[in-house]
Structures are given as C-alpha cells and as structure tokens.
C-alpha cells in the first residue's frame, strides 16, 4: 500500500476513534448542576417552611385535596391499572421503563388497543432499552389501533450521545383525573403476591385529586422531547376538584432539565428529619453526601432503618457496590435489613411519620444523575402511618445485617467491591 494511502487510513482511523471516544464520553457525562455540600437541619418535615422550600426549590408547589391508595404487588396493582384504562373516556397517557412480552404485557396491550379503537386518544412512551424484550407483535397491535407509541431515545445516530440517559419514569394518567406511579414494570415477574422468588415485591399508587395534573405535566415533558408536540386542552387537563385531604406534589428530574433536583429532594428530606427515617430501596448506592446526611441525622438521634433486597437481588454488581458503602452507616447505628422472600423492588421514603416519597426513583447515582425520574411526595400523617405499617410488615421478612458481619466480609467480596465502585454511578 502506498505511503499516502496508509496516511489516509491512519487519519481516518484516528478520526473514527476520536469520534467514538467523544460519543462514549457524552454518555458518561453528568449534569452541570451538582450539589457539593451537605444541608443543615433547619426545619422539621411538619414545618410549613420545609414544605414551602420543597415546592419552590424542586418544582411544583404542594396541592391540597388529594387521595392516594397504596397498591401491594401485582395482584392489586395490575387489576387497578387495567380497570382505569378500560374505563377511559377521553385520554390515556402511559410512560414506563420496563415493558416485556408475557401475559401482563399482552393484557395491557389489549386494553390500550381496545380503548384506542373506541376513540380514546392513547399515547405511550416506552424506554427503548427497557422495552427490548417486548415482542414487535404487541407494538404492531397497538399501532394498528392508532395508539401513538414513542420509543424513548432509540438507537439512532442523533441519540448516540444520550443512549445512557434513559426514562425510568412510571406514569399512567387516565382522562387527566386518575394517576398511577410507583415501582412496577409491565412484566410477569411483577405479577402475583411476592409469594416466591419468581414474583417480585413492589408498591404502586393510585392517585386522584389536583396533583394528577402534575402527573400529566410530567408525561408531557418526555412527550415533547420525543415528538415535539404538546398535549393540552380539557381532555388532558380537566378542572380537578378535591378528592381527599392529602397534600402532595409530583416532580421530575432528568439530565436535560437538571437532574440534581431528585438528589436535592432526598438531601432536604433527610436533613429535615427529627425522629425517624424509614427507607425501602431496590437499588441503594449512596454517594458521600447522602452518607454524610444520614450520619448527621443519626447524630441528631434520628432512628434510621433501611430495607434492601437480599440474596434475590437482580443485579449482583449493584449489591456489591451498595455493600461497600455500608461501613460507616452500620457503625453509627443505621439499621440495614435485607428482604428475604424475593426481589424487593419498593421505592419509598417515610420521614417522621409525616412525609412519604414514592415513585420511580432509586437511591443511587443513576437515578440522581442519569435517568429521567418522577416522584411524588405526600404530606399526611394518617397516610404516612399506614405506610409505616407496610414497612413494618416488610421488615418482618428481613434479616438484619450487622456491622460485625460487614467487617467479616471475605477478601473475594472486598476485591469485587473494589472493581465495581469506580463504575457505581452507572449501575
């Protein structure tokens, strides 16, 4: 090969390698807005100032007059969601991360298809990665009925720099009046009653009242990103009267819009705690700021209990990265309990029996900085007390992990932890 040709190929190879490196770097870039210091304890969760700051700093203000029903596991969750879909008269907006083929996936596709054929406007956002296991026949069934389906950030040249940024939101809004959010994915493993390792433990929430309009706005956020179209009008945003006594707000986070808001929400809630923090987290990989916030709460005398997946966790790398961070927490009295019957996929924070935070957000760097997430905070003592009862029931099915046990980890486990810690924000 002539030397001129070799130089051209060398230049081309250099250009290609540089382009690939730039694209990869873009996928691992975190947002510019980043919290760099801990928050002090200024207000209690019950203090109006705390709630005012939650609304002003994180997005939508608190809305009164809501009613929230906690649904336990697939046997309660899926029938309630499907009933709402089948009763839709005007619009259905549905966004989810996991949608796989199977009996549950077929049931949802059939229900959405039937309503679309009846003239209901049905709009669906499926994460491209999370729906890879979904058969094309289900998508085609819905499209044939004029369901508007958008894959979020599919594998296209213009999305290469954002392939690592997924939508993890789980939002269903029916007629602008009934909303659902929580941790459940559309797959058979979420079915049943968490009765065995093949059926996961999870929580989802049915919501009525003015806060549902914020659910609709959250869906609109990614619909606009995906299509450039705005869904508005009374069929999407009807006038919503009071449905209960709960105060609540729904807020979103994404790398494009300042994902630090979800991180900040947890920091503010932990800093406001005065008595108790009960946390259920499917994936718990806290950063240094979160760890310091929890330790500061312990120094104030706050009782902290955390329920995490045990041996049935679906990601061993997350388990390793998580456990590597437990030392100081356990040493200073934070209780960590591992759920034994099956994979525990709950995402719930309860503070001082006054505030409950639920939604799609995991307690890790991916949710805080890379994913599009949506969470709802409810400020209601009665509801918080009922969710504390749920927490206690789950706690009875756990094994407590002690500081002594953490110290006795094998050399192999410590070595594997050291391998995953540098990439823990990507897990």
PDB file of C-alpha atoms in Angstrom, residues 24-133:
ATOM      1  CA  UNK A  24     -18.813   7.446  24.866  1.00  0.00           C
ATOM      2  CA  UNK A  25     -17.719  10.400  26.993  1.00  0.00           C
ATOM      3  CA  UNK A  26     -21.033  12.153  26.318  1.00  0.00           C
ATOM      4  CA  UNK A  27     -22.896   9.123  27.686  1.00  0.00           C
ATOM      5  CA  UNK A  28     -20.957   9.206  30.940  1.00  0.00           C
ATOM      6  CA  UNK A  29     -21.207  12.955  31.473  1.00  0.00           C
ATOM      7  CA  UNK A  30     -23.256  14.020  34.497  1.00  0.00           C
ATOM      8  CA  UNK A  31     -25.277  17.257  34.596  1.00  0.00           C
ATOM      9  CA  UNK A  32     -23.578  20.574  35.219  1.00  0.00           C
ATOM     10  CA  UNK A  33     -25.752  21.285  38.269  1.00  0.00           C
ATOM     11  CA  UNK A  34     -24.323  19.244  41.117  1.00  0.00           C
ATOM     12  CA  UNK A  35     -24.752  19.511  44.877  1.00  0.00           C
ATOM     13  CA  UNK A  36     -21.376  19.692  46.586  1.00  0.00           C
ATOM     14  CA  UNK A  37     -22.158  20.228  50.260  1.00  0.00           C
ATOM     15  CA  UNK A  38     -24.437  18.775  52.905  1.00  0.00           C
ATOM     16  CA  UNK A  39     -27.539  20.555  54.174  1.00  0.00           C
ATOM     17  CA  UNK A  40     -28.043  21.540  57.782  1.00  0.00           C
ATOM     18  CA  UNK A  41     -31.084  20.707  59.907  1.00  0.00           C
ATOM     19  CA  UNK A  42     -33.153  23.908  59.786  1.00  0.00           C
ATOM     20  CA  UNK A  43     -36.798  22.820  59.673  1.00  0.00           C
ATOM     21  CA  UNK A  44     -38.825  19.765  60.616  1.00  0.00           C
ATOM     22  CA  UNK A  45     -40.830  17.934  57.955  1.00  0.00           C
ATOM     23  CA  UNK A  46     -44.030  19.211  59.558  1.00  0.00           C
ATOM     24  CA  UNK A  47     -42.821  22.830  59.363  1.00  0.00           C
ATOM     25  CA  UNK A  48     -44.604  24.889  56.667  1.00  0.00           C
ATOM     26  CA  UNK A  49     -41.234  26.406  55.752  1.00  0.00           C
ATOM     27  CA  UNK A  50     -39.845  22.970  54.823  1.00  0.00           C
ATOM     28  CA  UNK A  51     -42.816  22.237  52.602  1.00  0.00           C
ATOM     29  CA  UNK A  52     -42.634  25.686  51.036  1.00  0.00           C
ATOM     30  CA  UNK A  53     -38.977  25.156  50.160  1.00  0.00           C
ATOM     31  CA  UNK A  54     -39.703  21.700  48.764  1.00  0.00           C
ATOM     32  CA  UNK A  55     -42.132  23.234  46.304  1.00  0.00           C
ATOM     33  CA  UNK A  56     -40.158  26.364  45.451  1.00  0.00           C
ATOM     34  CA  UNK A  57     -36.750  24.700  45.058  1.00  0.00           C
ATOM     35  CA  UNK A  58     -37.776  21.435  43.430  1.00  0.00           C
ATOM     36  CA  UNK A  59     -40.615  22.385  41.130  1.00  0.00           C
ATOM     37  CA  UNK A  60     -44.394  22.188  41.540  1.00  0.00           C
ATOM     38  CA  UNK A  61     -45.905  23.570  44.707  1.00  0.00           C
ATOM     39  CA  UNK A  62     -47.933  21.434  47.086  1.00  0.00           C
ATOM     40  CA  UNK A  63     -51.553  20.866  46.132  1.00  0.00           C
ATOM     41  CA  UNK A  64     -54.281  20.058  48.637  1.00  0.00           C
ATOM     42  CA  UNK A  65     -57.258  17.775  48.219  1.00  0.00           C
ATOM     43  CA  UNK A  66     -55.687  14.534  47.030  1.00  0.00           C
ATOM     44  CA  UNK A  67     -56.428  10.887  47.731  1.00  0.00           C
ATOM     45  CA  UNK A  68     -53.750   8.200  47.399  1.00  0.00           C
ATOM     46  CA  UNK A  69     -54.277   4.439  47.588  1.00  0.00           C
ATOM     47  CA  UNK A  70     -51.248   2.188  48.098  1.00  0.00           C
ATOM     48  CA  UNK A  71     -51.412  -0.971  45.986  1.00  0.00           C
ATOM     49  CA  UNK A  72     -49.459  -4.038  47.077  1.00  0.00           C
ATOM     50  CA  UNK A  73     -47.817  -6.295  44.490  1.00  0.00           C
ATOM     51  CA  UNK A  74     -49.089  -7.310  41.094  1.00  0.00           C
ATOM     52  CA  UNK A  75     -52.333  -8.896  42.247  1.00  0.00           C
ATOM     53  CA  UNK A  76     -53.525  -5.456  43.414  1.00  0.00           C
ATOM     54  CA  UNK A  77     -51.518  -3.208  41.108  1.00  0.00           C
ATOM     55  CA  UNK A  78     -52.311  -4.565  37.650  1.00  0.00           C
ATOM     56  CA  UNK A  79     -56.091  -5.017  38.089  1.00  0.00           C
ATOM     57  CA  UNK A  80     -56.379  -1.428  39.344  1.00  0.00           C
ATOM     58  CA  UNK A  81     -54.348  -0.032  36.435  1.00  0.00           C
ATOM     59  CA  UNK A  82     -56.243  -2.094  33.871  1.00  0.00           C
ATOM     60  CA  UNK A  83     -59.607  -1.110  35.358  1.00  0.00           C
ATOM     61  CA  UNK A  84     -58.676   2.555  34.985  1.00  0.00           C
ATOM     62  CA  UNK A  85     -57.505   2.039  31.400  1.00  0.00           C
ATOM     63  CA  UNK A  86     -60.651   0.146  30.419  1.00  0.00           C
ATOM     64  CA  UNK A  87     -62.780   2.915  31.916  1.00  0.00           C
ATOM     65  CA  UNK A  88     -61.058   5.715  29.991  1.00  0.00           C
ATOM     66  CA  UNK A  89     -63.402   8.006  28.066  1.00  0.00           C
ATOM     67  CA  UNK A  90     -61.090  10.597  26.517  1.00  0.00           C
ATOM     68  CA  UNK A  91     -57.328  10.167  27.007  1.00  0.00           C
ATOM     69  CA  UNK A  92     -54.679   7.748  28.273  1.00  0.00           C
ATOM     70  CA  UNK A  93     -51.041   8.748  28.752  1.00  0.00           C
ATOM     71  CA  UNK A  94     -48.678   5.946  29.741  1.00  0.00           C
ATOM     72  CA  UNK A  95     -44.895   6.044  30.253  1.00  0.00           C
ATOM     73  CA  UNK A  96     -42.814   3.154  31.545  1.00  0.00           C
ATOM     74  CA  UNK A  97     -39.298   1.812  31.585  1.00  0.00           C
ATOM     75  CA  UNK A  98     -39.875  -1.963  31.605  1.00  0.00           C
ATOM     76  CA  UNK A  99     -42.427  -3.376  29.171  1.00  0.00           C
ATOM     77  CA  UNK A 100     -41.783  -7.011  28.288  1.00  0.00           C
ATOM     78  CA  UNK A 101     -43.796  -9.651  26.497  1.00  0.00           C
ATOM     79  CA  UNK A 102     -45.825 -12.099  28.532  1.00  0.00           C
ATOM     80  CA  UNK A 103     -49.320 -12.383  29.957  1.00  0.00           C
ATOM     81  CA  UNK A 104     -49.224  -8.977  31.677  1.00  0.00           C
ATOM     82  CA  UNK A 105     -47.729  -7.240  28.661  1.00  0.00           C
ATOM     83  CA  UNK A 106     -50.462  -8.760  26.483  1.00  0.00           C
ATOM     84  CA  UNK A 107     -53.198  -7.663  28.892  1.00  0.00           C
ATOM     85  CA  UNK A 108     -52.010  -4.053  28.786  1.00  0.00           C
ATOM     86  CA  UNK A 109     -51.606  -4.065  25.012  1.00  0.00           C
ATOM     87  CA  UNK A 110     -55.120  -5.456  24.587  1.00  0.00           C
ATOM     88  CA  UNK A 111     -56.645  -2.904  26.980  1.00  0.00           C
ATOM     89  CA  UNK A 112     -54.875   0.046  25.340  1.00  0.00           C
ATOM     90  CA  UNK A 113     -55.818  -1.251  21.885  1.00  0.00           C
ATOM     91  CA  UNK A 114     -59.485  -1.625  22.799  1.00  0.00           C
ATOM     92  CA  UNK A 115     -59.708   1.910  24.138  1.00  0.00           C
ATOM     93  CA  UNK A 116     -57.946   3.351  21.096  1.00  0.00           C
ATOM     94  CA  UNK A 117     -60.416   1.564  18.809  1.00  0.00           C
ATOM     95  CA  UNK A 118     -63.211   3.097  20.898  1.00  0.00           C
ATOM     96  CA  UNK A 119     -61.913   6.572  20.078  1.00  0.00           C
ATOM     97  CA  UNK A 120     -59.855   7.294  23.181  1.00  0.00           C
ATOM     98  CA  UNK A 121     -56.583   9.137  22.490  1.00  0.00           C
ATOM     99  CA  UNK A 122     -53.851   6.803  23.717  1.00  0.00           C
ATOM    100  CA  UNK A 123     -50.247   7.999  23.963  1.00  0.00           C
ATOM    101  CA  UNK A 124     -47.462   5.676  25.116  1.00  0.00           C
ATOM    102  CA  UNK A 125     -43.767   6.279  25.831  1.00  0.00           C
ATOM    103  CA  UNK A 126     -41.638   3.143  26.145  1.00  0.00           C
ATOM    104  CA  UNK A 127     -37.983   3.346  27.016  1.00  0.00           C
ATOM    105  CA  UNK A 128     -36.032   1.829  24.143  1.00  0.00           C
ATOM    106  CA  UNK A 129     -33.714  -0.175  26.421  1.00  0.00           C
ATOM    107  CA  UNK A 130     -36.407  -1.185  28.892  1.00  0.00           C
ATOM    108  CA  UNK A 131     -38.734  -2.474  26.159  1.00  0.00           C
ATOM    109  CA  UNK A 132     -36.165  -4.516  24.200  1.00  0.00           C
ATOM    110  CA  UNK A 133     -37.813  -7.733  25.441  1.00  0.00           C
TER     111      UNK A 133
END
